[in-house]
Amino acid sequence: MEALRRRIETQVMSLTGLALGQLDLESPKGDPGLFGPHSISWQVHGDFPSMLVGGIGALMLQLLHPLALAGVWDHSNFREDLLGRLRRTSQFISGTTFGSTRDAEWLLDKVRTIHLQVTGTAPDGTPYAASDPDLLTWVHVAEVSSFLAAHLRYRDPHLSRADQDAYYTEIALIAERLGARDVPRSCQQVEDYLQRMRPSLQCSSRSLEVVGILLKAPAPSRLAEPVGKLMLQAGIDLLPDWAQAMLGLQQGPLQRRMVRLGLQRTAPILRWAMQDGSAHRARRRMGIE
């Protein structure tokens, strides 16, 4: 049984930022980082299955913003290295959440520097820059609203509205440190923001191409293939109905029920297997595991 657990854990860890080997989340001892073990951000970001589903949904949602899509299209090597992109994004999220203060600051500085190099012009002639405060807010809200939605669906459906608001308030720090402005800090503010953004969102042939690459991405092994497909469908299911419709990815009621049931049965196995993830290492740093 232990051999099976380790095999699953090894495959799962290969998808995460830990595979890059750049962060020591167990040092220095006692450093709480930007949030600390009692934060709601540690709670939400500490569940690997829901974070993976949320990350998939977030990426698809982000692609509906023409300028965010243009930045990915022009400057990302997602076609050749989708796994690398997943690892780097995972490293940033886990490192800024669970890392030491030093490592979190290093990641923030690194991403701010990269953003300064990501500039260009969208197909309609509109200039874009990854450092644009409004674009940073969009990317942030698409991510954290998806993470929270996945947490509510697959980890803790009883998380109070007050705690949900606290999560948005806490995690706004990351977006603001990157340069975002007017960052929504509550459930209501996030809902209002997404409604305001809808008229400026669109699904283009580029959006569909990136989604197609994501849906056809190879699993790390044959064993992981059915789980990977389930995670992708769960990410689609997490999208707002209007976003699913824009991407042409609508799911029927039966498919949704099967996806949710499948993930509810798979998630506990992944949680059992993951005993050395970012959250575990951070708790050891704080002397609580």
Coordinates of C-alpha atoms in Angstrom, one line a residue:
M1 CA 0.0 0.0 0.0
E2 CA 2.9 2.4 0.8
A3 CA 4.4 1.6 -2.5
L4 CA 1.2 2.6 -4.3
R5 CA 0.9 5.8 -2.2
R6 CA 4.5 6.8 -3.1
R7 CA 3.9 6.0 -6.8
I8 CA 0.8 8.3 -6.9
E9 CA 2.6 11.0 -4.9
T10 CA 5.6 11.0 -7.2
Q11 CA 3.4 11.4 -10.3
V12 CA 1.3 14.2 -8.7
M13 CA 4.4 16.0 -7.4
S14 CA 5.8 16.0 -11.0
L15 CA 3.0 18.3 -12.0
T16 CA 3.7 20.9 -9.3
G17 CA 6.2 23.6 -8.7
L18 CA 8.0 21.4 -6.2
A19 CA 9.4 19.5 -9.3
L20 CA 11.5 22.6 -10.1
G21 CA 13.4 22.2 -6.9
Q22 CA 13.9 26.0 -6.4
L23 CA 12.2 26.5 -3.0
D24 CA 13.0 25.0 0.4
L25 CA 9.6 25.3 2.1
E26 CA 10.9 23.9 5.4
S27 CA 13.3 26.7 6.1
P28 CA 13.9 29.0 7.9
K29 CA 12.1 27.4 10.9
G30 CA 9.3 29.5 12.4
D31 CA 9.0 32.0 9.5
P32 CA 5.2 32.3 8.8
G33 CA 5.7 33.8 5.3
L34 CA 3.2 36.3 4.0
F35 CA 0.1 34.6 5.5
G36 CA 0.9 32.0 8.2
P37 CA -0.7 28.7 9.2
H38 CA -3.9 30.2 10.6
S39 CA -4.8 32.1 7.4
I40 CA -7.7 31.2 5.3
S41 CA -5.3 31.2 2.3
W42 CA -3.4 28.3 3.8
Q43 CA -6.7 26.5 4.2
V44 CA -7.9 27.1 0.6
H45 CA -4.6 26.6 -1.1
G46 CA -3.7 23.6 0.9
D47 CA -6.0 21.1 -0.8
F48 CA -4.2 19.8 -4.0
P49 CA -7.2 18.2 -5.8
S50 CA -9.4 21.3 -5.6
M51 CA -6.5 23.6 -6.4
L52 CA -5.7 21.7 -9.6
V53 CA -9.3 21.8 -10.7
G54 CA -9.5 25.5 -9.9
G55 CA -6.3 26.1 -11.8
I56 CA -7.7 24.5 -14.9
G57 CA -10.9 26.5 -14.7
A58 CA -8.9 29.7 -14.1
L59 CA -6.8 29.2 -17.2
M60 CA -9.8 28.7 -19.4
L61 CA -11.5 31.8 -17.9
Q62 CA -8.4 33.9 -18.3
L63 CA -8.3 33.1 -22.0
L64 CA -11.5 35.0 -22.6
H65 CA -9.8 38.3 -22.0
P66 CA -8.3 39.3 -25.4
L67 CA -5.2 41.0 -23.9
A68 CA -4.4 38.2 -21.4
L69 CA -4.8 35.8 -24.3
A70 CA -2.5 37.9 -26.5
G71 CA 0.2 37.8 -23.8
V72 CA 0.0 34.0 -23.5
W73 CA -0.1 33.6 -27.3
D74 CA 2.9 35.8 -28.0
H75 CA 5.2 35.1 -25.1
S76 CA 4.4 31.7 -23.7
N77 CA 5.9 28.4 -24.9
F78 CA 2.7 26.6 -23.9
R79 CA 2.6 24.6 -27.1
E80 CA 5.9 22.9 -26.4
D81 CA 6.0 23.0 -22.6
L82 CA 2.5 23.0 -21.1
L83 CA 3.9 21.0 -18.1
G84 CA 6.6 23.6 -17.5
R85 CA 4.0 26.4 -17.5
L86 CA 1.9 24.4 -15.0
R87 CA 4.9 23.9 -12.8
R88 CA 5.9 27.6 -12.8
T89 CA 2.4 28.8 -12.1
S90 CA 2.1 26.2 -9.3
Q91 CA 5.5 27.3 -7.9
F92 CA 4.4 30.9 -7.7
I93 CA 1.1 30.1 -6.0
S94 CA 2.4 27.6 -3.5
G95 CA 5.6 29.7 -2.9
T96 CA 3.8 33.0 -2.2
T97 CA 1.2 31.1 -0.1
F98 CA 3.3 28.6 1.9
G99 CA 6.9 29.8 1.3
S100 CA 9.1 31.7 3.7
T101 CA 9.0 35.5 3.6
R102 CA 12.3 35.5 1.6
D103 CA 11.1 33.0 -1.0
A104 CA 7.7 34.8 -1.4
E105 CA 9.5 38.1 -2.0
W106 CA 11.9 36.4 -4.5
L107 CA 9.0 35.0 -6.5
L108 CA 7.1 38.4 -6.5
D109 CA 10.3 40.2 -7.7
K110 CA 10.8 37.5 -10.3
V111 CA 7.3 37.7 -11.7
R112 CA 7.3 41.5 -11.7
T113 CA 10.5 41.4 -13.8
I114 CA 9.1 38.9 -16.3
H115 CA 5.9 41.0 -16.6
L116 CA 7.9 44.0 -17.7
Q117 CA 9.2 42.0 -20.7
V118 CA 5.7 40.8 -21.8
T119 CA 4.4 43.5 -24.1
G120 CA 2.9 43.6 -27.5
T121 CA -0.1 44.3 -29.7
A122 CA -3.3 42.2 -29.8
P123 CA -4.7 41.2 -33.2
D124 CA -7.1 44.2 -33.2
G125 CA -4.2 46.6 -32.7
T126 CA -4.7 47.2 -29.0
P127 CA -1.4 47.4 -27.1
Y128 CA -1.0 45.2 -24.0
A129 CA 1.5 44.8 -21.2
A130 CA 1.5 42.1 -18.5
S131 CA 2.3 44.8 -16.0
D132 CA -0.9 46.6 -16.8
P133 CA -2.7 47.0 -13.4
D134 CA -6.1 46.2 -14.8
L135 CA -4.9 43.1 -16.6
L136 CA -3.2 41.9 -13.4
T137 CA -6.5 42.3 -11.6
W138 CA -8.3 40.2 -14.2
V139 CA -5.8 37.4 -14.0
H140 CA -5.9 37.5 -10.2
V141 CA -9.7 37.4 -10.0
A142 CA -10.0 34.6 -12.5
E143 CA -7.6 32.5 -10.5
V144 CA -8.7 33.1 -6.9
S145 CA -12.5 32.9 -7.7
S146 CA -11.8 29.6 -9.4
F147 CA -9.7 28.3 -6.5
L148 CA -12.4 29.3 -4.0
A149 CA -15.2 27.8 -6.2
A150 CA -13.3 24.5 -6.4
H151 CA -12.7 24.5 -2.6
L152 CA -16.4 25.0 -1.9
R153 CA -17.4 22.2 -4.3
Y154 CA -14.8 19.6 -3.5
R155 CA -13.3 20.4 -0.1
D156 CA -15.4 22.5 2.2
P157 CA -18.9 23.4 1.0
H158 CA -19.8 24.8 4.4
L159 CA -17.0 27.4 4.4
S160 CA -18.8 30.5 5.7
R161 CA -19.4 33.6 3.7
A162 CA -17.3 35.5 6.2
D163 CA -14.3 33.2 5.6
Q164 CA -14.8 33.4 1.9
D165 CA -14.6 37.2 2.2
A166 CA -11.5 36.8 4.4
Y167 CA -9.9 34.7 1.7
Y168 CA -10.4 37.4 -1.0
T169 CA -9.2 40.1 1.4
E170 CA -6.0 38.1 2.3
I171 CA -5.1 37.0 -1.1
A172 CA -5.5 40.5 -2.7
L173 CA -2.1 41.2 -1.2
I174 CA -0.4 39.1 -3.9
A175 CA -2.2 40.9 -6.8
E176 CA -1.5 44.3 -5.2
R177 CA 2.2 43.4 -4.7
L178 CA 2.4 42.6 -8.4
G179 CA 0.9 45.9 -9.3
A180 CA -2.9 45.3 -9.6
R181 CA -5.3 48.0 -8.7
D182 CA -8.9 48.1 -7.4
V183 CA -8.6 44.4 -6.5
P184 CA -12.0 42.9 -5.3
R185 CA -11.8 41.9 -1.6
S186 CA -15.1 40.1 -1.0
C187 CA -17.5 37.6 -2.7
Q188 CA -19.9 40.4 -3.7
Q189 CA -17.0 42.6 -5.1
V190 CA -15.8 39.6 -7.1
E191 CA -19.3 38.8 -8.4
D192 CA -19.8 42.5 -9.4
Y193 CA -16.3 42.6 -11.0
L194 CA -17.0 39.5 -13.2
Q195 CA -20.3 41.0 -14.3
R196 CA -18.6 44.3 -15.3
M197 CA -15.9 42.4 -17.2
R198 CA -18.3 40.3 -19.3
P199 CA -18.8 42.8 -22.2
S200 CA -15.1 43.0 -22.8
L201 CA -14.6 39.2 -22.9
Q202 CA -14.6 37.2 -26.1
C203 CA -13.8 33.7 -27.5
S204 CA -11.6 33.8 -30.5
S205 CA -10.0 31.1 -32.6
R206 CA -6.9 31.6 -30.5
S207 CA -8.9 30.9 -27.3
L208 CA -10.2 27.7 -28.8
E209 CA -6.7 26.6 -29.9
V210 CA -5.2 27.1 -26.5
V211 CA -8.2 25.2 -24.9
G212 CA -7.7 22.5 -27.4
I213 CA -4.0 22.1 -26.5
L214 CA -5.0 22.0 -22.8
L215 CA -7.6 19.3 -23.4
K216 CA -5.3 17.1 -25.5
A217 CA -2.3 17.5 -23.1
P218 CA -0.7 14.1 -22.4
A219 CA -1.0 12.7 -18.9
P220 CA 2.3 11.9 -17.1
S221 CA 1.5 8.2 -17.3
R222 CA -1.2 5.8 -18.4
L223 CA -2.2 5.4 -14.8
A224 CA -2.8 9.1 -14.5
E225 CA -4.6 9.5 -17.8
P226 CA -8.2 8.9 -16.6
V227 CA -7.6 11.1 -13.5
G228 CA -6.2 13.9 -15.8
K229 CA -9.3 13.7 -18.1
L230 CA -11.6 13.9 -15.0
M231 CA -9.7 16.9 -13.7
L232 CA -10.0 18.7 -17.0
Q233 CA -13.8 18.1 -17.2
A234 CA -14.1 19.2 -13.5
G235 CA -12.3 22.4 -14.5
I236 CA -14.8 23.0 -17.3
D237 CA -17.7 22.3 -14.9
L238 CA -16.3 24.9 -12.6
L239 CA -16.6 27.7 -15.2
P240 CA -19.6 30.1 -14.9
D241 CA -22.4 29.0 -17.4
W242 CA -21.7 32.0 -19.5
A243 CA -18.0 31.2 -19.9
Q244 CA -18.8 27.6 -20.8
A245 CA -21.2 28.8 -23.5
M246 CA -18.6 31.2 -24.9
L247 CA -16.0 28.4 -25.2
G248 CA -18.6 25.9 -26.5
L249 CA -17.8 23.6 -23.6
Q250 CA -21.3 23.2 -22.2
Q251 CA -21.9 20.0 -20.2
G252 CA -25.3 18.3 -19.7
P253 CA -26.8 17.7 -16.2
L254 CA -25.8 14.0 -16.3
Q255 CA -22.2 14.7 -17.3
R256 CA -21.9 17.2 -14.6
R257 CA -23.2 14.8 -12.0
M258 CA -20.8 12.1 -13.2
V259 CA -17.8 14.5 -13.2
R260 CA -18.5 15.7 -9.7
L261 CA -19.1 12.2 -8.3
G262 CA -15.9 11.0 -10.0
L263 CA -13.8 13.7 -8.5
Q264 CA -15.4 13.4 -5.0
R265 CA -14.3 9.7 -5.1
T266 CA -10.8 10.5 -6.5
A267 CA -9.9 13.5 -4.4
P268 CA -9.6 11.5 -1.1
I269 CA -7.1 9.1 -2.8
L270 CA -5.0 12.1 -3.9
R271 CA -5.1 13.6 -0.4
W272 CA -4.0 10.3 1.1
A273 CA -1.2 10.0 -1.3
M274 CA 0.1 13.6 -0.9
Q275 CA 2.1 13.6 2.3
D276 CA 4.9 15.8 1.3
G277 CA 3.3 18.7 -0.6
S278 CA 3.9 22.4 -0.1
A279 CA 1.4 22.7 2.7
H280 CA 2.9 19.8 4.6
R281 CA 6.4 21.2 4.2
A282 CA 5.3 24.7 5.4
R283 CA 3.6 23.2 8.5
R284 CA 6.9 21.4 9.3
R285 CA 8.7 24.7 9.0
M286 CA 6.3 26.1 11.5
G287 CA 6.7 23.1 13.8
I288 CA 3.0 22.0 13.5
E289 CA 3.4 18.7 11.6

